Amino acid sequence: MLNYFKIFSRTCGFKPHQNSLAQCFRALSSSSSKYSQGAPVTPVPEITEKYPHLKTHKDIYDFSLENPSEFWGEIAKSYLQWMEPFHTVSNCDLPNGKISWFEGGKLNASVNCVDRHMRSIPDQTALIWERDEPGTEQRITYRQLYDQVGRLASALLQHGVRRGDRVAIYMPTSPAAAVAMLACARIGAVHSVVFAGFSAQALASRVLDAGAETIITSDQAVRGGKVIELKRIVDDAVRECPSVKRVFVATRTGAEVPRSGIDIPMEEAMEAAPAECEPAAMDAEDFLYMLYTSGSTGKPKGLVHSVAGYLLYCMFTQKQVFDLRPGDVFGCVADIGWITGHSHVVYGPLATGGTAIMFESTPVYPDPGRYWEMVQRLRPTHFYGAPTALRLLLKHGDSWVTKYDRSSLRVLGCVGEPLNHEAWQWYNDVVGDKRCSVIDTWWQTETGGVCLAPRPSAEGAEIRPGMPMRPMYGIEPVLLDEKNNEISGEDVMGALCLKRPWPGMARTIYGSHQRYVETYLKPMPGYYFTGDGAHRHPGGYYQITGRMDDVINVTGHRLGTAEVEDVMDEYEPVAETAVVGFPHELKGEGLYAFIIMKNDVTVTDQEVKDTLKGLIRNNIAGYAVPDHMLIVPGLPKTRSGKIMRRILRKIAANQPDDLGDISTLQDPSIVEQIVQLHRQQVQ
Ligand code: 7RM
């Protein structure tokens, strides 16, 4: 029961360690960058106490691969609170998509995230809600969280929600949303959080696919000072979903919103329900939740995560990758609608008995200083964000950062895309004052938790800019060539695959196990295929080159679009770039670069293009110089900030009339502007 304290008390004596500034390293271009400072490296006492011959990080890593059952078995016993112990650590047949961990074990995720901390640290803040309006944050303790989760879980049961039912959650990033997720977990219902920026159509298709009878929403959402009519959108969606029987409506603004016969006011229902709710004893492999993510086809996939394996991997990475210590305040600014919000706003921080910030706003509201003003006010030890936001803020200048006190920060994380060198340097030098560890984490909705990151590592080991570097314990990355052979050696590129199952991997695609097997396990039999390409640098360090479909072959040379982008992004006047391939008569594929300039630059478009060509020629090769460069006012991005390259590829291929569905874009109107410019300047 006191596992949490066991974990931390054994690490408390660990001495912080300062790394000397080591030699400069450049992965993709020639200008210099510095290593970030070293940081203490969280040890794994659960393993080293039982196997004292394991001394170094490499010893423990090798052990995790060679003895996965011993490794994960010990971690699972120590990290999780079980109602019944498991008898078999791992029982997997990867090629056929049978993944099973901790068979025989029974547990409940809400007990692990709430009850055990409610008993040991009831008055510690569990969640700090950083509301849209700056300076109006609210704190909720483990005791309060326990009360709310119990009440909502009881209310769900009273209103007919049952174990195994799917429940759609369509809410702003808020404690109420975390309570909704944990209340589902408590009664064994499978939650499906749908990002509250998605349209009624997108919500309806996800509710239908999951066969959800219950939706939990809020009256309204507020983001960047704008009100979003969540309840109205839910009503529109419900009209297309005859399966929906009940809609719980939480109060965010208290505004008058449309009502319907199946509404249940959430706070009233909680008030009327008992705070004590017996947690369901879930099998290790029962579904904890599903989460939709886009693939290469149009139809989003509902990836399913398990109770035990997911929670364990999420908790273990939370601690190991971010060097989490008692008293830390984890500031992940992701929305709960994405996997990062699931793993590092809700499940990871709470399972470890930590304190997590829930960020409801945007990076530029009310101004581009928002993140750092929040850091000064809430004093988080960790900041975890997305490269796209960093690039945006970098464009606005340093003073928005430097005018606020950031001395509480110890670790700066990022996730979602490659963090290019310029942004890495800015994050390290300006945001972190060169005294924080910059942790570029690579992972996917499918992996459940971080798989590549500079930490954990040997004590004080170097951190190189622009790459997630090292595999997590139990993760064995390999690179495969076109014939599915493993590529050995260093300074090589290939398809990034993971060679063995790990507890956190998604178990299936809801409603289509066959699609799961075909997407991830069949392309490279015997491996989990990530869909990404990677470069293994000297030292065995991994750098992601981009989605495999972003790898281009120009005159027989393999080229990651991210490589070219990285060089262009180094050029001061450039804010952001996206490079795609297009069919080329002679070269096989040609390169097309879309470029956004910073505000107030004085150089002409022609000068920009000439300089960039020179830079690319010098930093990569002549063949990497784009055939076309188009300066654009913006790029087509999804709401989570990923560039929709399929659209740029169509434009580059001169097929702008056949762009498919662009409704999930943050700003669909940008597409027409790009097409116009393309027609005027390139076509
Ligand atoms: C956590 C998340 C997954 C895809 C993945 C990559 C890209 C994520 C990095 C990255 C380069 C990184 N889940 N990606 N992290 N690329 N460096 N550190 O983002 O399912 O939404 O996306 O994102 O292509 O396959 S996700």
XYZ file of C-alpha atoms and ligand atoms in Angstrom:
709
model
C 0.000 0.000 0.000
C 2.818 2.420 0.749
C 4.658 1.535 -2.415
C 4.733 5.137 -3.445
C 6.786 6.077 -0.428
C 8.978 3.066 -0.851
C 9.822 4.230 -4.342
C 10.621 7.758 -3.335
C 12.273 7.229 0.025
C 14.852 5.069 -1.657
C 15.696 7.779 -4.132
C 15.676 10.732 -1.789
C 19.343 10.474 -0.902
C 20.268 10.719 -4.508
C 22.677 13.580 -5.104
C 22.040 16.082 -7.837
C 24.857 15.978 -10.297
C 26.106 18.759 -12.519
C 27.412 17.885 -15.926
C 30.261 19.867 -17.384
C 29.548 21.559 -20.652
C 30.842 19.043 -23.096
C 31.962 19.419 -26.649
C 29.649 20.704 -29.300
C 27.685 18.346 -31.420
C 25.776 18.961 -34.582
C 23.524 16.349 -36.055
C 22.402 18.108 -39.168
C 24.145 21.407 -39.607
C 27.464 22.909 -38.796
C 26.867 25.747 -36.374
C 27.587 24.984 -32.748
C 25.263 24.082 -29.920
C 25.931 23.170 -26.347
C 24.914 20.206 -24.332
C 22.330 20.960 -21.769
C 23.374 20.624 -18.183
C 23.347 17.237 -16.599
C 20.707 16.142 -14.188
C 20.460 13.409 -11.634
C 19.318 10.172 -13.106
C 16.516 8.356 -11.357
C 17.785 4.952 -10.303
C 15.762 1.734 -10.296
C 16.074 0.441 -6.718
C 13.342 -2.153 -7.311
C 15.831 -3.918 -9.583
C 19.242 -3.084 -8.156
C 18.350 -4.085 -4.602
C 17.245 -7.506 -5.745
C 20.042 -7.908 -8.313
C 23.021 -6.136 -6.709
C 25.384 -7.140 -9.517
C 23.559 -4.657 -11.754
C 25.404 -1.389 -11.264
C 25.313 0.862 -14.295
C 22.479 2.188 -16.422
C 23.649 -0.158 -19.178
C 23.530 -3.142 -16.794
C 19.933 -2.349 -15.890
C 18.917 -1.648 -19.484
C 20.449 -4.913 -20.725
C 18.758 -6.774 -17.881
C 15.398 -5.256 -18.844
C 15.765 -6.690 -22.354
C 17.217 -10.054 -21.405
C 14.933 -10.707 -18.448
C 11.728 -8.814 -19.201
C 9.625 -10.953 -16.877
C 11.928 -10.396 -13.903
C 12.285 -6.711 -14.730
C 8.634 -5.825 -15.295
C 7.500 -8.234 -12.604
C 9.503 -6.415 -9.934
C 8.473 -2.993 -11.205
C 4.806 -4.008 -11.322
C 4.841 -5.429 -7.793
C 6.454 -2.324 -6.405
C 4.734 0.438 -8.389
C 1.145 -0.744 -8.466
C -1.271 -1.618 -5.737
C -2.878 -4.934 -6.597
C -6.129 -6.403 -5.309
C -4.911 -9.815 -6.415
C -1.361 -10.596 -7.500
C -0.575 -11.564 -11.096
C 0.794 -15.054 -11.803
C 2.310 -14.498 -15.272
C 4.249 -11.345 -16.109
C 4.188 -11.575 -19.873
C 2.335 -13.796 -22.300
C 2.714 -12.247 -25.739
C 2.681 -13.372 -29.333
C 3.656 -10.152 -31.066
C 3.341 -11.220 -34.731
C -0.271 -12.274 -34.151
C -1.218 -9.311 -32.032
C -1.746 -11.185 -28.772
C -0.348 -8.936 -26.070
C -0.976 -9.857 -22.450
C 0.756 -8.706 -19.283
C 0.267 -9.496 -15.615
C -2.309 -12.246 -16.123
C -4.187 -13.195 -12.998
C -3.652 -9.751 -11.489
C -6.581 -7.597 -10.395
C -6.441 -3.895 -9.681
C -8.209 -0.585 -10.158
C -6.577 2.434 -11.780
C -8.504 4.979 -9.671
C -7.323 3.276 -6.474
C -3.758 3.550 -7.744
C -4.177 7.203 -8.733
C -6.258 8.426 -5.816
C -7.071 6.141 -2.863
C -3.535 5.253 -1.854
C -2.473 8.908 -1.876
C -5.667 10.011 -0.158
C -4.563 7.793 2.744
C -0.889 8.810 2.834
C -0.872 12.433 1.614
C -4.513 13.603 1.813
C -3.745 17.311 1.910
C -1.215 17.408 -0.888
C -2.396 19.207 -4.015
C -3.168 16.654 -6.704
C -4.244 19.021 -9.480
C -3.695 22.710 -10.107
C -6.201 23.937 -12.621
C -4.646 26.771 -14.612
C -7.857 28.232 -15.956
C -8.076 30.273 -19.128
C -8.207 33.537 -17.197
C -4.669 34.101 -15.828
C -4.448 34.268 -12.039
C -7.651 32.316 -11.362
C -6.064 28.918 -10.719
C -7.752 26.395 -8.453
C -6.150 23.640 -6.405
C -7.599 20.276 -5.526
C -6.129 17.930 -2.929
C -6.025 14.142 -2.985
C -8.770 14.099 -0.346
C -11.021 16.288 -2.509
C -10.185 14.268 -5.595
C -11.137 11.054 -3.769
C -14.463 12.556 -2.743
C -15.284 13.770 -6.248
C -14.218 10.603 -8.050
C -16.258 8.498 -5.617
C -19.340 10.677 -6.028
C -19.228 10.733 -9.797
C -18.526 6.984 -9.945
C -21.560 6.388 -7.703
C -23.654 8.715 -9.855
C -22.627 6.914 -13.040
C -23.735 3.616 -11.497
C -27.004 5.119 -10.242
C -27.773 6.299 -13.762
C -27.134 2.913 -15.326
C -23.535 3.059 -16.551
C -21.952 -0.392 -16.226
C -18.540 -2.000 -16.266
C -17.295 -2.374 -19.849
C -19.557 0.433 -21.186
C -17.864 3.109 -23.280
C -18.236 6.685 -22.040
C -17.329 9.644 -24.262
C -15.799 12.611 -22.424
C -15.988 15.928 -24.251
C -14.699 18.527 -21.809
C -12.111 21.251 -21.416
C -8.844 20.374 -19.662
C -10.043 20.634 -16.067
C -10.255 18.675 -12.822
C -13.847 17.804 -13.748
C -12.501 15.994 -16.805
C -9.880 14.149 -14.739
C -12.614 13.210 -12.265
C -14.723 11.908 -15.169
C -11.846 9.754 -16.439
C -11.088 8.361 -12.983
C -14.765 7.773 -12.154
C -15.052 5.651 -15.301
C -11.916 3.776 -14.284
C -13.384 3.194 -10.818
C -16.451 1.368 -12.122
C -14.631 -0.287 -15.030
C -16.228 1.794 -17.795
C -13.955 2.528 -20.766
C -13.503 6.242 -21.313
C -12.998 7.810 -24.702
C -11.886 11.413 -24.345
C -12.663 13.410 -27.474
C -10.733 16.672 -27.844
C -13.161 19.495 -27.059
C -12.070 21.381 -30.167
C -13.456 18.729 -32.500
C -16.666 19.349 -34.426
C -20.065 17.756 -33.753
C -19.429 15.538 -36.776
C -16.091 14.324 -35.465
C -17.596 13.728 -32.006
C -20.566 11.838 -33.458
C -18.401 9.503 -35.533
C -16.301 8.656 -32.462
C -19.368 8.105 -30.254
C -20.866 5.822 -32.916
C -17.668 3.877 -33.495
C -17.347 3.219 -29.759
C -21.063 2.488 -29.294
C -21.073 4.910 -26.342
C -24.382 5.361 -24.510
C -23.049 8.040 -22.199
C -21.403 11.416 -22.849
C -19.882 13.601 -20.147
C -19.524 17.229 -21.197
C -19.574 20.803 -19.875
C -21.969 23.650 -20.490
C -19.282 25.621 -22.300
C -15.516 25.737 -22.689
C -13.321 28.824 -22.560
C -10.055 28.936 -24.434
C -7.995 31.955 -25.344
C -10.828 34.199 -24.133
C -13.298 32.612 -26.533
C -16.363 30.691 -25.466
C -17.023 27.337 -27.136
C -20.575 26.009 -26.972
C -19.748 22.466 -25.911
C -23.254 21.452 -24.878
C -24.726 22.770 -28.109
C -22.150 20.773 -30.098
C -22.934 17.655 -28.068
C -26.659 18.103 -28.796
C -25.859 18.333 -32.520
C -23.744 15.187 -32.293
C -26.382 13.299 -30.271
C -28.956 13.868 -33.022
C -26.841 11.541 -35.150
C -26.210 9.029 -32.372
C -29.368 7.143 -31.411
C -27.300 4.972 -29.063
C -26.730 7.847 -26.603
C -28.975 7.505 -23.538
C -27.576 10.119 -21.149
C -25.499 13.277 -21.168
C -23.877 14.443 -17.926
C -23.368 18.207 -18.059
C -20.750 19.805 -15.809
C -20.720 23.531 -15.104
C -17.798 25.495 -16.506
C -19.275 28.965 -17.034
C -22.790 28.561 -15.648
C -24.258 30.167 -18.760
C -27.724 29.265 -19.993
C -27.237 26.436 -22.466
C -29.692 24.299 -24.436
C -31.214 21.426 -22.457
C -32.527 18.104 -23.583
C -34.513 15.295 -21.971
C -31.498 13.056 -21.514
C -29.370 15.658 -19.672
C -28.132 15.019 -16.142
C -26.633 18.033 -14.317
C -23.331 16.572 -13.154
C -22.764 18.461 -9.894
C -26.328 17.799 -8.741
C -25.953 14.093 -9.500
C -22.669 14.028 -7.570
C -24.221 15.860 -4.634
C -26.945 13.241 -4.440
C -24.549 10.278 -4.658
C -22.361 8.719 -1.945
C -18.668 9.657 -1.872
C -17.748 6.055 -1.196
C -17.835 3.869 -4.266
C -16.426 0.368 -4.188
C -13.761 0.175 -6.909
C -14.291 -2.536 -9.526
C -11.684 -5.295 -9.380
C -10.445 -5.154 -12.960
C -8.413 -7.804 -14.717
C -4.969 -6.592 -15.711
C -5.859 -6.799 -19.388
C -9.291 -5.170 -19.136
C -9.637 -1.967 -21.144
C -8.859 1.240 -19.250
C -9.621 3.607 -22.086
C -9.659 4.192 -25.798
C -8.343 7.215 -27.627
C -8.772 8.112 -31.264
C -5.834 9.041 -33.422
C -5.509 9.699 -37.135
C -3.736 7.278 -39.411
C -2.858 7.486 -43.061
C -6.435 6.638 -44.008
C -9.320 9.012 -43.365
C -10.906 7.011 -40.533
C -9.500 7.649 -37.052
C -8.533 4.594 -35.049
C -9.715 4.053 -31.485
C -6.586 2.721 -29.809
C -7.257 0.732 -26.659
C -5.057 0.755 -23.543
C -5.090 -1.829 -20.777
C -5.536 -1.198 -17.056
C -2.325 -2.697 -15.653
C 0.207 -2.493 -18.488
C -0.691 1.059 -19.459
C -0.816 2.405 -15.936
C 2.470 0.769 -15.018
C 4.336 1.984 -18.091
C 2.868 5.457 -17.789
C 3.845 5.699 -14.121
C 7.304 4.247 -14.661
C 8.114 6.638 -17.528
C 6.671 9.592 -15.612
C 9.257 8.981 -12.934
C 12.200 7.763 -14.992
C 12.080 10.083 -17.985
C 11.346 13.251 -16.036
C 13.287 12.459 -12.871
C 10.206 13.105 -10.763
C 10.849 13.717 -7.068
C 8.631 14.274 -4.046
C 7.249 17.799 -3.983
C 7.646 18.316 -7.724
C 4.975 20.170 -9.664
C 4.586 18.739 -13.147
C 3.521 21.331 -15.729
C 2.374 19.527 -18.847
C 0.433 21.962 -21.031
C -1.110 19.295 -23.269
C -4.859 19.034 -23.660
C -6.467 15.969 -22.072
C -7.824 15.151 -25.542
C -4.395 13.807 -26.559
C -2.338 10.897 -25.273
C 0.119 13.312 -23.657
C -2.730 14.680 -21.551
C -3.774 11.152 -20.558
C -0.284 10.013 -19.587
C 1.272 13.205 -18.222
C -1.579 15.358 -16.959
C -3.769 12.664 -15.409
C -2.508 9.078 -15.056
C 1.284 9.548 -14.744
C 1.390 12.385 -12.213
C -1.489 11.015 -10.129
C -0.276 7.409 -10.063
C 3.073 8.656 -8.744
C 1.316 10.753 -6.085
C 2.499 13.966 -7.693
C 1.045 17.390 -8.342
C -0.002 18.177 -11.910
C -0.953 21.392 -13.644
C -3.944 21.246 -15.984
C -3.597 24.016 -18.560
C -6.855 25.232 -20.057
C -5.563 28.130 -22.137
C -3.318 28.728 -25.160
C 0.369 29.738 -25.414
C -0.513 33.248 -26.592
C -3.432 34.191 -24.354
C -3.594 36.925 -23.232
C -0.111 37.410 -24.704
C 2.936 35.317 -25.696
C 4.199 35.434 -22.104
C 1.409 33.200 -20.808
C 3.432 30.019 -20.194
C 6.191 31.849 -18.341
C 3.875 34.069 -16.340
C 2.196 30.840 -15.250
C 5.583 29.347 -14.381
C 6.375 32.367 -12.189
C 2.994 32.108 -10.439
C 2.673 28.317 -9.995
C 6.398 27.484 -9.721
C 6.419 24.135 -11.532
C 9.596 22.046 -11.538
C 8.770 20.655 -14.969
C 7.456 22.170 -18.166
C 6.344 19.767 -20.904
C 5.129 21.225 -24.185
C 5.135 20.903 -27.972
C 7.750 22.077 -30.501
C 5.100 23.859 -32.540
C 4.300 26.126 -29.584
C 7.982 26.751 -28.891
C 8.601 27.794 -32.493
C 5.627 30.127 -32.325
C 6.857 31.738 -29.106
C 10.428 31.996 -30.312
C 9.104 34.137 -33.136
C 7.755 36.658 -30.616
C 11.134 37.351 -29.042
C 12.920 36.607 -25.763
C 11.515 39.376 -23.586
C 8.199 37.528 -23.179
C 10.208 34.824 -21.447
C 12.922 36.701 -19.609
C 10.604 39.095 -17.810
C 9.254 36.225 -15.698
C 10.947 34.204 -12.969
C 11.561 30.672 -14.197
C 13.876 29.563 -11.408
C 11.512 26.794 -10.245
C 12.083 24.844 -13.480
C 14.425 21.868 -13.484
C 13.333 19.824 -16.486
C 12.040 21.019 -19.874
C 10.315 18.375 -21.969
C 8.867 18.373 -25.440
C 6.918 15.951 -27.584
C 5.003 15.614 -30.819
C 7.435 16.480 -33.555
C 11.145 16.797 -34.049
C 12.460 19.699 -31.983
C 14.666 21.490 -34.472
C 18.004 22.884 -33.409
C 17.015 26.514 -33.227
C 14.023 25.753 -31.030
C 16.057 23.345 -28.899
C 18.691 26.016 -28.347
C 16.103 28.623 -27.490
C 14.362 26.281 -25.068
C 17.670 25.428 -23.429
C 19.261 28.883 -23.375
C 16.366 31.315 -23.002
C 13.611 29.359 -21.238
C 15.925 27.133 -19.194
C 18.757 29.629 -18.655
C 21.086 26.757 -19.611
C 20.505 25.101 -16.257
C 17.632 22.716 -17.015
C 17.662 19.326 -18.711
C 15.986 19.460 -22.109
C 14.170 16.173 -22.602
C 12.972 15.498 -26.155
C 10.573 12.581 -25.781
C 9.519 10.347 -28.655
C 6.406 8.265 -28.328
C 2.959 7.708 -29.829
C -0.679 7.255 -28.888
C 0.032 3.620 -29.626
C 3.002 3.285 -27.270
C 1.156 4.580 -24.185
C 4.313 6.138 -22.796
C 7.698 7.538 -23.745
C 9.940 5.091 -25.621
C 12.919 7.290 -26.544
C 14.297 10.142 -24.421
C 17.664 11.369 -23.139
C 16.695 10.098 -19.689
C 16.947 7.642 -18.046
C 20.647 7.328 -18.734
C 23.939 6.919 -16.966
C 24.467 9.561 -14.313
C 25.110 12.960 -15.834
C 25.240 11.549 -19.364
C 25.271 14.042 -22.218
C 22.123 15.406 -23.804
C 22.429 16.237 -27.483
C 20.194 18.747 -29.156
C 17.584 17.710 -31.675
C 17.100 14.060 -30.782
C 15.349 11.854 -28.210
C 18.490 9.711 -28.096
C 18.041 6.753 -25.757
C 15.586 3.885 -25.394
C 13.577 3.456 -22.230
C 14.148 0.318 -20.157
C 12.528 -2.661 -21.854
C 12.392 -0.906 -25.224
C 14.581 -2.276 -27.993
C 14.552 0.010 -31.027
C 15.821 -1.345 -34.327
C 16.112 0.116 -37.823
C 14.940 -1.950 -40.774
C 15.761 -1.541 -44.452
C 13.347 -1.927 -47.410
C 13.717 -5.691 -47.264
C 12.875 -5.752 -43.552
C 16.408 -6.621 -42.559
C 17.837 -5.084 -39.417
C 20.428 -2.424 -40.152
C 23.392 -2.637 -37.841
C 26.075 -0.100 -37.020
C 25.974 3.624 -36.453
C 25.224 6.612 -38.647
C 22.499 4.642 -40.434
C 18.855 5.327 -41.252
C 15.837 3.082 -41.530
C 12.295 2.293 -40.453
C 12.012 2.575 -36.696
C 10.595 -0.588 -35.150
C 10.387 -1.890 -31.606
C 11.518 -5.435 -31.281
C 9.638 -6.733 -28.298
C 6.328 -6.041 -26.630
C 6.250 -3.669 -23.614
C 3.512 -3.255 -21.003
C 2.286 0.145 -22.247
C 1.608 -0.727 -25.871
C -1.947 -0.362 -27.186
C -3.687 -3.722 -27.250
C -6.014 -3.289 -30.190
C -7.972 -0.864 -32.337
C -11.481 -0.772 -30.944
C -13.738 -2.861 -33.164
C -10.976 -3.962 -35.525
C -8.190 -6.099 -34.195
C -7.357 -7.003 -37.773
C -6.622 -3.383 -38.629
C -4.346 -3.216 -35.582
C -2.395 -6.241 -36.703
C -2.198 -5.016 -40.293
C -1.124 -1.481 -39.393
C 1.508 -2.187 -36.781
C 2.540 -5.824 -36.791
C 2.253 -7.149 -40.347
C 4.387 -4.589 -42.267
C 7.548 -5.852 -40.589
C 6.725 -9.292 -39.206
C 8.067 -9.881 -35.719
C 8.301 -6.155 -34.936
C 6.049 -3.318 -33.902
C 6.315 -0.806 -36.776
C 6.147 2.789 -35.600
C 5.553 4.413 -38.996
C 8.511 6.709 -38.322
C 11.963 6.750 -39.806
C 15.009 7.252 -37.636
C 18.714 7.939 -37.860
C 21.009 6.114 -35.455
C 23.917 8.407 -34.726
C 27.324 7.532 -33.306
C 26.870 6.504 -29.699
C 23.688 4.642 -30.683
C 21.576 7.770 -30.299
C 18.290 7.928 -32.150
C 16.956 10.898 -34.057
C 13.520 10.797 -35.662
C 13.614 11.758 -39.331
C 9.838 12.034 -39.664
C 6.998 9.805 -40.687
C 8.077 7.197 -43.173
C 5.826 8.792 -45.714
C 7.841 11.987 -45.225
C 11.011 10.266 -46.282
C 11.804 11.240 -49.804
C 13.978 9.675 -52.417
C 15.670 12.279 -54.592
C 17.874 10.912 -57.348
C 18.394 7.769 -55.315
C 19.265 9.641 -52.137
C 17.126 9.021 -49.089
C 16.255 12.262 -47.410
C 14.091 13.039 -44.390
C 12.012 16.133 -44.924
C 12.832 17.057 -41.313
C 16.512 17.239 -42.209
C 15.903 19.958 -44.787
C 13.473 21.771 -42.510
C 15.974 21.778 -39.702
C 18.574 23.563 -41.808
C 16.090 26.152 -43.068
C 14.752 26.772 -39.572
C 18.236 27.794 -38.480
C 18.066 30.850 -40.743
C 17.057 33.731 -38.493
C 14.256 35.329 -40.541
C 12.484 31.973 -40.943
C 9.769 31.044 -38.449
C 8.731 27.618 -39.642
C 8.982 25.381 -42.695
C 7.465 22.232 -44.120
C 9.055 20.208 -46.889
C 7.222 17.585 -48.931
C 8.074 15.451 -51.913
C 6.328 15.485 -55.276
C 6.682 13.215 -58.300
C 9.531 14.416 -60.510
C 10.183 13.148 -64.029
C 13.925 12.938 -63.739
C 14.743 12.734 -60.061
C 12.034 10.354 -58.920
C 10.909 12.840 -56.329
C 11.431 16.558 -56.112
C 11.323 18.734 -53.021
C 8.868 21.505 -52.322
C 9.439 23.806 -49.339
C 6.702 25.873 -47.710
C 8.165 28.681 -45.626
C 6.704 31.015 -42.986
C 8.720 34.152 -42.228
C 8.938 35.833 -38.850
C 7.102 39.108 -38.377
C 8.884 42.304 -39.435
C 11.707 40.813 -41.481
C 13.351 43.178 -43.934
C 14.987 40.754 -46.384
C 13.300 40.185 -49.733
C 11.756 36.873 -50.698
C 14.465 36.287 -53.275
C 17.245 36.887 -50.759
C 15.590 34.440 -48.389
C 15.371 31.750 -51.036
C 18.953 32.254 -52.186
C 20.292 32.109 -48.643
C 18.317 28.966 -47.868
C 19.551 27.229 -50.995
C 23.134 27.983 -49.977
C 22.532 26.748 -46.442
C 20.985 23.472 -47.575
C 23.695 22.891 -50.146
C 26.302 23.499 -47.464
C 24.686 21.565 -44.674
C 23.274 18.551 -46.488
C 23.944 18.316 -50.227
C 23.035 19.831 -53.574
C 20.317 17.217 -54.115
C 18.574 18.409 -50.969
C 17.969 21.915 -52.356
C 14.214 22.222 -52.963
C 12.922 22.564 -56.490
C 10.279 24.994 -55.289
C 10.128 27.352 -52.352
C 6.916 29.139 -51.510
C 6.651 31.775 -48.810
C 3.266 31.352 -47.132
C 1.374 33.065 -44.295
C 0.688 29.807 -42.446
C 0.655 26.015 -42.700
C -2.278 23.604 -42.565
C -2.158 22.308 -39.001
C -4.356 20.006 -37.002
C -5.623 21.243 -33.685
C -2.822 19.416 -31.934
C -0.288 21.316 -34.016
C 0.783 18.644 -36.482
C 1.273 19.803 -40.045
C -1.103 17.976 -42.375
C 1.465 17.075 -44.960
C -0.978 15.211 -47.146
C -2.453 18.601 -48.107
C 0.922 20.129 -48.901
C 1.801 17.050 -50.955
C -1.348 17.472 -53.036
C -0.563 21.120 -53.683
C 3.044 20.285 -54.512
C 1.821 17.633 -56.931
C -0.417 20.233 -58.618
C -3.617 18.562 -57.454
C -5.086 21.320 -55.298
C -8.634 20.374 -56.302
C -8.431 17.023 -54.586
C -7.521 17.842 -51.000
C -9.960 15.537 -49.205
C -11.342 16.378 -45.788
C -9.764 19.503 -44.314
C -12.357 20.062 -41.579
C -10.085 18.913 -38.753
C -7.633 21.734 -39.466
C -7.124 24.507 -36.960
C -7.711 27.065 -39.743
C -9.005 25.536 -42.988
C -8.892 28.934 -44.771
C -5.102 28.836 -44.863
C -5.305 26.118 -47.517
C -6.960 28.388 -50.078
C -4.319 31.055 -49.498
C -1.508 28.568 -50.079
C -3.182 27.249 -53.236
C -3.493 30.809 -54.595
C 0.177 31.556 -53.979
C 1.139 28.244 -55.542
C -0.909 29.066 -58.649
C 0.629 32.534 -58.951
C 4.237 31.638 -58.294
C 4.878 28.002 -59.061
C 2.308 26.351 -61.325
C 2.966 11.681 -28.079
C 2.435 11.915 -29.483
C 3.002 10.324 -32.684
C 3.919 10.785 -33.790
C 5.165 9.939 -33.902
C 6.123 10.929 -34.546
C 5.752 12.258 -33.898
C 6.220 12.404 -31.428
C 8.281 13.085 -31.407
C 7.883 12.912 -32.754
C 9.963 13.546 -33.486
C 9.634 13.518 -31.169
N 1.606 10.939 -29.942
N 6.586 12.506 -32.716
N 7.232 12.766 -30.621
N 8.726 13.148 -33.786
N 10.430 13.742 -32.236
N 10.093 13.722 -29.929
O 2.744 12.885 -30.111
O 0.275 9.678 -31.597
O -0.039 12.081 -31.435
O 1.928 11.243 -32.488
O 4.391 12.121 -33.513
O 5.896 11.004 -35.926
O 4.931 8.788 -34.693
S 0.867 10.973 -31.382
